[in-house]
XYZ file of N, CA and C in Angstrom:
552
model
N -18.214 -10.012 -24.182
C -17.580 -9.181 -22.806
C -18.042 -7.436 -23.039
N -17.581 -7.075 -24.333
C -18.044 -5.514 -24.660
C -19.484 -5.082 -24.398
N -20.404 -6.263 -24.903
C -21.711 -5.921 -24.630
C -22.110 -5.067 -23.230
N -21.632 -6.158 -22.054
C -22.058 -5.864 -20.571
C -21.170 -4.821 -20.138
N -20.248 -4.182 -20.624
C -19.338 -3.474 -20.058
C -20.072 -2.118 -19.609
N -20.970 -1.847 -20.492
C -21.744 -0.763 -20.117
C -22.453 -0.880 -19.007
N -23.012 -1.908 -18.503
C -23.582 -2.279 -17.689
C -23.059 -2.087 -15.973
N -21.673 -2.255 -16.139
C -21.250 -2.545 -15.038
C -21.093 -1.230 -14.039
N -21.470 -1.221 -12.860
C -21.196 -0.037 -11.863
C -19.953 0.162 -11.514
N -18.926 0.934 -12.016
C -17.619 0.806 -11.525
C -17.413 1.383 -10.277
N -18.232 1.843 -9.907
C -18.228 2.570 -8.206
C -18.326 1.368 -7.388
N -18.867 0.364 -7.462
C -19.139 -0.798 -6.833
C -18.187 -1.894 -6.803
N -17.249 -1.946 -5.971
C -15.905 -2.907 -6.362
C -16.634 -4.482 -6.502
N -17.775 -4.825 -5.752
C -18.040 -6.177 -5.605
C -18.915 -6.331 -7.459
N -19.228 -5.093 -8.296
C -19.587 -5.395 -9.297
C -18.619 -5.525 -10.615
N -17.423 -4.686 -10.012
C -16.043 -4.787 -10.977
C -15.364 -6.269 -10.677
N -15.418 -6.746 -9.527
C -15.104 -8.253 -9.296
C -15.674 -9.109 -9.986
N -16.896 -9.139 -9.983
C -17.667 -10.167 -10.645
C -17.537 -9.858 -12.185
N -17.337 -8.663 -12.998
C -17.699 -8.718 -14.104
C -16.145 -9.161 -14.865
N -15.035 -8.662 -13.762
C -13.583 -9.293 -14.346
C -13.690 -10.623 -14.344
N -14.242 -11.282 -13.281
C -13.809 -12.665 -13.230
C -14.720 -13.610 -14.014
N -15.735 -12.977 -14.627
C -16.463 -13.581 -15.830
C -15.878 -13.408 -16.935
N -14.999 -12.503 -17.065
C -14.584 -11.922 -18.468
C -13.134 -12.337 -18.297
N -12.249 -12.858 -17.400
C -10.895 -12.706 -17.276
C -10.193 -13.812 -18.120
N -10.855 -14.656 -18.867
C -10.067 -15.436 -19.786
C -9.789 -14.638 -20.639
N -10.670 -13.876 -21.427
C -10.484 -13.072 -22.469
C -9.628 -12.069 -22.410
N -9.472 -11.449 -21.088
C -8.431 -10.393 -20.793
C -7.159 -11.052 -20.689
N -7.098 -12.317 -19.864
C -5.886 -12.729 -19.537
C -5.208 -13.472 -20.618
N -5.910 -13.860 -21.596
C -5.309 -14.578 -22.831
C -5.149 -13.628 -23.983
N -5.292 -12.215 -23.865
C -5.075 -11.408 -24.721
C -3.352 -11.119 -24.867
N -3.385 -10.867 -26.323
C -1.805 -10.655 -26.543
C -1.617 -9.388 -26.285
N -0.522 -9.181 -25.392
C -0.303 -7.806 -24.452
C 0.871 -7.050 -25.720
N 0.391 -6.023 -26.004
C 1.557 -5.224 -26.636
C 1.592 -4.989 -28.106
N 0.653 -5.572 -28.810
C 0.464 -5.250 -30.172
C -0.951 -5.029 -30.652
N -1.668 -4.875 -29.830
C -3.066 -4.460 -30.219
C -3.443 -2.825 -29.806
N -4.507 -2.301 -30.246
C -5.296 -1.127 -29.664
C -6.003 -1.581 -28.717
N -6.443 -2.893 -28.354
C -7.067 -3.197 -26.979
C -6.331 -3.175 -25.728
N -5.187 -3.210 -25.933
C -4.213 -3.472 -24.658
C -4.631 -2.003 -23.778
N -5.105 -0.928 -24.119
C -5.472 0.004 -22.975
C -6.715 -0.261 -22.329
N -7.804 -0.875 -23.109
C -8.894 -1.181 -22.499
C -8.797 -2.594 -21.337
N -8.060 -3.301 -21.852
C -7.749 -4.312 -21.184
C -6.880 -4.008 -19.743
N -5.871 -3.179 -19.861
C -5.061 -2.847 -18.843
C -5.886 -1.871 -18.030
N -6.666 -1.177 -18.394
C -7.718 -0.406 -17.587
C -8.666 -1.071 -16.942
N -9.154 -2.275 -17.375
C -9.987 -3.221 -16.587
C -9.273 -4.037 -15.596
N -8.038 -4.164 -15.827
C -7.116 -4.605 -14.844
C -6.914 -3.821 -13.566
N -6.885 -2.494 -14.099
C -6.668 -1.491 -12.913
C -7.669 -1.458 -12.122
N -9.022 -1.582 -12.656
C -10.338 -1.252 -12.121
C -10.505 -2.596 -10.955
N -9.930 -3.854 -11.756
C -10.054 -5.015 -10.825
C -9.242 -5.096 -9.559
N -7.764 -4.466 -9.873
C -7.084 -4.576 -8.830
C -7.500 -3.639 -7.625
N -7.895 -2.613 -8.250
C -8.320 -1.438 -7.146
C -9.807 -2.071 -6.411
N -10.440 -2.642 -7.049
C -11.815 -3.226 -6.427
C -11.131 -4.433 -5.418
N -10.178 -5.108 -5.794
C -9.813 -6.356 -4.814
C -9.278 -5.598 -3.404
N -8.502 -4.408 -3.751
C -7.917 -3.563 -2.363
C -8.951 -2.840 -1.738
N -9.920 -2.182 -2.553
C -11.064 -1.721 -1.632
C -11.531 -3.030 -0.637
N -11.870 -3.933 -1.205
C -12.421 -5.005 -0.423
C -11.514 -5.795 0.685
N -10.178 -5.525 0.602
C -9.237 -6.079 1.320
C -8.951 -7.410 0.826
N -9.206 -7.808 0.052
C -8.577 -9.173 -0.941
C -7.222 -9.309 -1.064
N -6.279 -8.804 -0.189
C -4.901 -8.538 -0.333
C -4.068 -9.593 -1.090
N -4.045 -10.803 -0.411
C -3.681 -11.949 -0.868
C -4.038 -12.404 -2.609
N -5.473 -12.104 -2.736
C -5.892 -12.308 -4.167
C -5.441 -11.625 -5.088
N -5.566 -10.165 -4.409
C -4.791 -8.979 -5.384
C -3.303 -8.992 -6.066
N -2.449 -9.595 -4.930
C -1.178 -9.620 -5.034
C -0.816 -10.912 -6.189
N -1.558 -11.821 -5.787
C -1.559 -13.173 -6.675
C -1.805 -12.590 -8.067
N -2.875 -12.106 -8.614
C -3.100 -11.125 -9.606
C -2.113 -10.201 -10.315
N -1.899 -9.215 -9.427
C -0.694 -8.722 -9.663
C 0.714 -9.229 -10.408
N 0.958 -10.402 -9.484
C 2.192 -11.154 -9.751
C 1.902 -11.895 -11.189
N 0.715 -12.310 -11.435
C 0.712 -13.402 -12.461
C 0.267 -12.310 -13.942
N 0.114 -11.386 -13.731
C 0.147 -10.349 -15.009
C 1.319 -9.410 -15.088
N 2.050 -9.375 -13.837
C 2.990 -8.352 -14.021
C 4.185 -8.439 -15.332
N 4.552 -9.734 -15.737
C 5.502 -9.899 -16.545
C 4.982 -9.578 -17.913
N 3.834 -9.511 -18.235
C 2.880 -9.403 -19.388
C 2.803 -7.709 -19.479
N 2.652 -7.284 -18.252
C 2.032 -5.944 -18.556
C 3.508 -5.173 -18.451
N 4.588 -5.525 -17.840
C 5.716 -4.655 -18.255
C 6.281 -4.921 -19.355
N 5.941 -5.718 -20.302
C 6.640 -5.896 -21.667
C 5.988 -4.896 -22.475
N 4.883 -4.286 -22.210
C 4.253 -3.286 -23.184
C 5.149 -2.100 -23.158
N 5.557 -1.644 -24.303
C 5.986 -0.666 -24.400
C 5.295 0.420 -25.278
N 4.394 0.932 -24.671
C 3.638 1.991 -24.847
C 3.420 3.180 -23.512
N 3.947 4.146 -24.143
C 4.284 5.254 -22.915
C 2.742 5.902 -22.577
N 1.627 5.495 -23.397
C 0.441 5.980 -23.042
C 0.065 5.146 -22.111
N 0.435 3.779 -21.776
C -0.043 2.955 -20.856
C 0.952 3.338 -19.302
N 1.714 3.826 -19.113
C 2.656 3.962 -18.329
C 1.844 4.420 -16.940
N 1.041 5.402 -17.075
C 0.255 5.833 -15.710
C -0.699 4.537 -15.465
N -1.160 3.890 -15.957
C -1.750 2.334 -15.636
C -0.918 1.604 -14.877
N 0.421 1.366 -15.696
C 1.362 0.629 -15.152
C 1.587 0.972 -13.656
N 1.673 2.147 -13.365
C 2.153 2.786 -12.196
C 1.147 2.613 -11.262
N 0.002 2.887 -11.723
C -1.270 2.501 -10.513
C -1.173 0.986 -9.914
N -1.004 0.115 -10.858
C -1.113 -1.403 -10.455
C 0.487 -1.438 -9.521
N 1.454 -0.959 -9.684
C 2.622 -0.814 -8.855
C 2.480 -0.215 -7.613
N 1.538 0.905 -7.448
C 1.268 1.539 -6.315
C 0.298 0.911 -5.608
N -0.771 0.157 -6.121
C -1.579 -0.630 -5.395
C -0.632 -1.751 -4.674
N 0.346 -2.401 -5.609
C 1.278 -3.307 -5.029
C 1.870 -2.913 -3.723
N 2.395 -1.798 -4.102
C 2.966 -0.836 -2.784
C 2.093 -0.958 -1.673
N 1.186 -0.358 -1.971
C 0.123 -0.065 -0.661
C -0.392 -1.682 -0.045
N -0.203 -2.549 -0.752
C -0.575 -4.157 -0.006
C 0.392 -4.424 0.459
N 1.681 -4.323 -0.014
C 2.940 -4.541 1.084
C 3.046 -3.856 1.968
N 2.734 -2.652 1.999
C 2.660 -1.868 3.340
C 1.709 -2.231 4.407
N 0.409 -2.767 3.686
C -0.462 -2.925 4.702
C -0.229 -4.714 5.171
N 0.557 -5.321 4.492
C 0.855 -6.757 4.929
C 2.275 -6.666 5.803
N 2.644 -5.639 5.881
C 3.943 -5.147 6.741
C 5.242 -5.805 6.092
N 5.345 -5.572 4.922
C 6.295 -5.460 4.218
C 7.037 -4.423 3.807
N 7.438 -3.604 4.803
C 7.865 -2.202 4.933
C 8.979 -1.999 3.894
N 10.140 -2.821 3.764
C 11.113 -2.334 2.843
C 10.807 -2.537 1.760
N 9.987 -3.826 1.127
C 9.818 -3.639 0.043
C 8.905 -2.951 -0.636
N 7.850 -2.405 0.257
C 6.968 -1.328 -0.338
C 7.728 -0.069 -0.406
N 8.792 0.011 0.471
C 9.548 1.377 0.320
C 10.388 1.416 -0.625
N 10.999 0.343 -1.317
C 11.781 0.317 -2.563
C 11.200 0.450 -3.750
N 9.492 -0.202 -3.812
C 8.559 0.201 -4.502
C 8.328 1.467 -5.040
N 7.839 2.168 -3.779
C 7.506 3.882 -3.643
C 8.626 4.610 -4.285
N 9.930 4.127 -3.915
C 11.334 4.941 -4.470
C 11.233 4.945 -5.871
N 11.118 3.553 -6.449
C 11.178 3.619 -8.063
C 9.833 4.153 -8.521
N 8.618 4.294 -8.102
C 7.455 5.009 -8.441
C 7.651 6.549 -8.454
N 8.605 7.049 -7.239
C 8.877 8.525 -7.108
C 9.740 8.856 -8.428
N 10.587 8.129 -8.762
C 11.838 8.212 -9.717
C 10.928 8.541 -11.284
N 10.142 7.417 -11.365
C 9.526 7.662 -12.716
C 8.566 8.806 -12.740
N 7.408 9.335 -11.571
C 6.860 10.202 -11.369
C 7.110 11.080 -10.372
N 8.084 11.926 -10.374
C 8.439 12.564 -9.013
C 7.669 13.749 -8.298
N 6.654 14.248 -9.207
C 5.294 15.026 -8.963
C 4.275 14.645 -8.205
N 4.465 13.416 -8.196
C 3.094 12.582 -7.203
C 3.231 12.393 -6.176
N 2.374 13.166 -5.430
C 2.188 13.585 -3.926
C 2.171 11.984 -3.068
N 1.245 10.901 -3.375
C 0.994 10.033 -2.593
C 2.070 9.058 -2.521
N 3.016 9.082 -3.740
C 4.113 8.268 -3.687
C 5.256 8.428 -2.706
N 5.457 9.695 -2.254
C 5.992 10.220 -1.468
C 5.793 9.842 0.115
N 4.383 10.313 0.312
C 3.878 10.220 1.278
C 3.453 8.744 1.994
N 3.372 7.889 0.944
C 3.225 6.134 1.191
C 5.035 5.589 1.420
N 5.920 6.382 0.812
C 7.359 5.892 1.193
C 7.563 6.379 2.408
N 7.286 7.375 2.711
C 7.612 8.061 4.394
C 6.724 7.106 5.124
N 5.466 6.942 4.883
C 4.798 5.867 5.863
C 5.498 4.575 6.147
N 6.070 3.919 5.099
C 6.513 2.526 5.174
C 7.978 2.427 5.877
N 8.554 3.733 5.552
C 9.942 4.013 6.470
C 9.794 3.783 7.716
N 8.819 4.961 8.028
C 8.450 5.135 9.670
C 7.836 4.131 10.326
N 7.115 3.143 9.522
C 6.244 1.904 10.264
C 7.487 0.709 10.676
N 8.511 0.763 9.835
C 9.641 0.047 10.218
C 10.288 0.220 11.517
N 9.936 1.277 12.106
C 10.431 1.656 13.334
C 9.340 1.689 14.561
N 8.054 0.893 14.078
C 7.003 0.853 15.025
C 7.504 0.136 16.397
N 8.458 -0.911 16.070
C 8.901 -1.559 17.182
C 9.051 -0.796 18.250
N 9.908 0.034 18.127
C 10.550 1.355 18.918
C 9.442 2.100 19.772
N 8.501 2.238 19.242
C 7.285 2.641 19.982
C 6.854 1.640 20.774
N 6.306 0.682 20.219
C 5.701 -0.243 20.795
C 6.724 -0.655 22.386
N 8.216 -0.802 22.084
C 9.030 -0.590 23.301
C 8.815 0.556 24.416
N 8.624 1.554 23.547
C 8.418 2.618 24.492
C 7.044 2.492 25.738
N 6.001 2.029 24.839
C 4.886 1.910 25.753
C 4.960 0.774 26.450
N 5.634 -0.297 26.395
C 5.882 -1.404 27.035
C 6.760 -0.878 28.538
N 7.729 0.020 28.216
C 8.307 0.343 29.484
C 7.539 1.349 30.305
N 6.681 1.975 29.667
C 5.781 2.970 30.295
C 4.969 2.134 31.137
N 4.323 0.925 30.857
C 3.691 0.046 31.773
C 4.643 -0.759 32.724
N 5.708 -0.928 32.495
C 6.760 -1.578 33.344
C 7.074 -0.788 34.632
N 7.569 0.598 34.143
C 7.902 1.545 34.908
C 6.451 1.889 35.912
N 5.453 1.997 35.545
C 4.080 2.397 36.321
C 3.976 1.459 37.242
N 4.084 0.280 36.904
C 3.727 -1.016 37.659
C 4.893 -1.244 38.746
N 6.031 -0.966 38.319
C 7.129 -1.129 39.507
C 7.001 0.198 40.313
N 6.532 1.194 39.731
C 6.256 2.374 40.949
C 5.223 2.163 41.938
N 4.081 1.601 41.289
C 2.873 1.241 42.378
C 3.376 0.302 43.146
N 4.006 -1.196 42.744
C 4.115 -2.008 43.476
C 5.263 -1.874 44.395
N 6.515 -1.125 43.933
C 7.616 -1.428 45.127
C 7.754 0.067 45.403
N 7.002 1.143 44.936
C 7.167 2.524 45.653
C 8.373 2.861 45.818
N 9.566 2.957 45.152
C 11.000 3.128 45.558
C 10.965 4.483 45.998
N 12.049 4.520 46.867
C 12.039 5.972 47.702
C 13.160 6.915 46.964
N 12.993 8.155 46.870
C 13.844 8.902 46.102
C 13.805 8.925 44.658
N 13.625 8.146 44.079
C 13.149 8.200 42.457
C 12.048 7.652 42.063
N 11.302 8.856 41.289
C 9.953 8.557 40.917
C 10.021 7.872 39.564
N 9.302 6.485 39.457
C 9.542 5.699 38.243
C 8.000 6.463 37.418
N 7.271 7.070 38.057
C 5.955 7.504 37.513
C 6.552 8.656 36.285
N 7.529 9.505 37.052
C 8.090 10.613 35.967
C 8.657 9.885 35.048
N 9.412 8.921 35.107
C 10.178 8.208 33.816
C 8.899 7.517 33.148
N 7.972 7.109 33.343
C 6.985 6.446 32.905
C 6.291 7.621 31.633
N 6.109 8.746 32.337
C 5.363 9.976 31.830
C 6.259 10.189 30.831
N 7.509 10.502 30.948
C 8.665 10.904 29.982
C 8.582 9.838 28.656
N 8.770 8.387 29.271
C 8.757 7.570 27.852
C 7.081 7.662 27.289
N 6.195 7.927 28.081
C 4.839 7.746 27.358
C 4.922 8.999 26.336
N 5.340 10.183 26.763
C 5.444 11.542 25.690
C 6.374 11.051 24.565
N 7.520 10.543 24.761
C 8.457 9.997 23.835
C 7.769 9.050 22.754
N 6.856 8.218 23.276
C 6.399 7.169 22.564
C 5.097 7.606 21.766
N 4.702 8.819 22.283
C 3.435 9.532 21.566
C 3.855 10.266 20.628
N 5.141 11.027 20.954
C 5.804 12.091 20.023
C 6.427 11.271 18.669
N 6.856 10.174 18.713
C 7.979 9.528 18.178
C 7.639 9.252 16.739
N 6.047 8.765 16.328
C 5.750 8.718 15.061
C 5.843 10.088 14.233
N 5.761 11.335 14.851
C 5.676 12.525 14.056
C 7.006 12.791 13.856
N 8.094 12.554 15.177
C 9.608 12.924 14.820
C 9.931 11.717 13.793
N 9.617 10.811 13.844
C 10.043 9.913 12.695
C 9.552 10.227 11.261
N 8.539 10.732 11.215
C 8.091 11.157 9.950
C 8.630 12.448 9.345
N 9.170 13.400 10.463
C 9.917 14.472 9.934
C 11.056 14.417 9.710
N 11.800 13.290 10.507
C 13.163 13.138 10.120
C 13.342 12.062 8.994
N 12.479 10.961 8.453
C 12.660 10.466 7.491
C 12.544 10.820 6.238
N 11.904 12.152 6.048
C 11.530 12.739 4.636
C 13.158 13.029 3.900
């Protein structure tokens, strides 16, 4: 396994995935927490997880994270905490991408507590929180369409539905910015 590690192009997700899958038995059968090989194996797992995320293999990535999460969490080595947080961060991003916003938000809150200076944890937490309200934005756009069609078809006298539709459109357009500002 170590012989081929220098030949891997770490910038190419396909090469990382291929290398890891060829050697995953050695990595996964490793007894975690008792050897100096933990750092290299965990770093290899992080590369693999990042490569799967880059290639949008979300279900495969989540399956791998969940399979190794219990073993990795047992490692009591503070030098590896950054790598463990990287794995949890990717898990949170996948939860967000798969529209599991509450779970993602809870994970980002946990990560923020562990590393409060990390800028991306708070950004992704805010993003997850604001996406929980995306139904409201969609509802505004649907109402815009309904009011516009109603004004064109029925042309009610005295009250312009086009004005209402325009106001709703402006609200729907600005709502993501308002939510992000409010939810910080």
